[in-house]
């Protein structure tokens, strides 16, 4: 799927209306560009192959 199709402007406008996001045209344009960037980055992250990789231990409890 092309990046342009990941978040059509019409869908973004509907979401802003449903969530009560208001602002001027320039503000909403910038917010739309940032939201599309998140969609594009999420697509890139989903394509990373992590099969067979164990996660690092994030928390090691103290051993007193």
Tab-separated table of C-alpha atoms in Angstrom:
chain	number	residue	atom	x	y	z
A	1	UNK	CA	0.000	0.000	0.000
A	2	UNK	CA	1.377	3.385	-0.936
A	3	UNK	CA	1.996	5.925	1.801
A	4	UNK	CA	-0.635	8.270	0.368
A	5	UNK	CA	-3.304	5.597	0.814
A	6	UNK	CA	-2.488	4.870	4.452
A	7	UNK	CA	-4.384	7.840	5.855
A	8	UNK	CA	-6.541	9.659	3.349
A	9	UNK	CA	-7.200	13.306	4.192
A	10	UNK	CA	-10.943	12.662	4.294
A	11	UNK	CA	-10.458	10.026	7.008
A	12	UNK	CA	-8.162	12.345	8.961
A	13	UNK	CA	-10.707	15.165	8.752
A	14	UNK	CA	-13.437	12.824	10.006
A	15	UNK	CA	-11.245	11.684	12.920
A	16	UNK	CA	-10.460	15.258	13.935
A	17	UNK	CA	-14.152	16.101	13.880
A	18	UNK	CA	-15.129	13.004	15.903
A	19	UNK	CA	-12.441	13.711	18.513
A	20	UNK	CA	-13.121	17.434	18.709
A	21	UNK	CA	-9.724	18.503	17.388
A	22	UNK	CA	-9.937	22.105	16.276
A	23	UNK	CA	-7.493	24.564	14.844
A	24	UNK	CA	-6.701	26.621	11.844
A	25	UNK	CA	-6.086	25.214	8.382
A	26	UNK	CA	-2.296	25.434	8.742
A	27	UNK	CA	-2.404	23.636	12.119
A	28	UNK	CA	-4.542	20.791	10.769
A	29	UNK	CA	-2.304	20.482	7.708
A	30	UNK	CA	0.756	20.098	9.959
A	31	UNK	CA	-1.065	17.629	12.205
A	32	UNK	CA	-2.118	15.615	9.155
A	33	UNK	CA	1.471	15.480	7.894
A	34	UNK	CA	2.663	14.240	11.289
A	35	UNK	CA	-0.104	11.634	11.538
A	36	UNK	CA	0.776	10.324	8.066
A	37	UNK	CA	4.398	10.106	9.184
A	38	UNK	CA	3.336	7.874	12.064
A	39	UNK	CA	1.466	5.583	9.668
A	40	UNK	CA	4.473	5.390	7.343
A	41	UNK	CA	6.862	4.637	10.216
A	42	UNK	CA	4.516	2.001	11.631
A	43	UNK	CA	4.480	0.288	8.241
A	44	UNK	CA	8.290	0.260	8.185
A	45	UNK	CA	8.444	-1.161	11.722
A	46	UNK	CA	5.964	-3.921	10.843
A	47	UNK	CA	8.283	-5.059	8.039
A	48	UNK	CA	11.220	-5.700	10.410
A	49	UNK	CA	11.818	-9.444	10.730
A	50	UNK	CA	12.272	-10.313	14.396
A	51	UNK	CA	11.453	-13.997	14.112
A	52	UNK	CA	13.794	-16.068	16.220
A	53	UNK	CA	14.971	-13.106	18.289
A	54	UNK	CA	14.330	-13.193	22.015
A	55	UNK	CA	13.604	-9.861	23.719
A	56	UNK	CA	16.198	-8.477	26.135
A	57	UNK	CA	15.375	-8.654	29.806
A	58	UNK	CA	14.004	-5.175	30.544
A	59	UNK	CA	13.945	-5.593	34.324
A	60	UNK	CA	16.297	-7.576	36.469
A	61	UNK	CA	15.116	-7.697	40.088
A	62	UNK	CA	17.716	-7.121	42.802
A	63	UNK	CA	19.189	-10.230	44.418
A	64	UNK	CA	19.622	-9.434	48.104
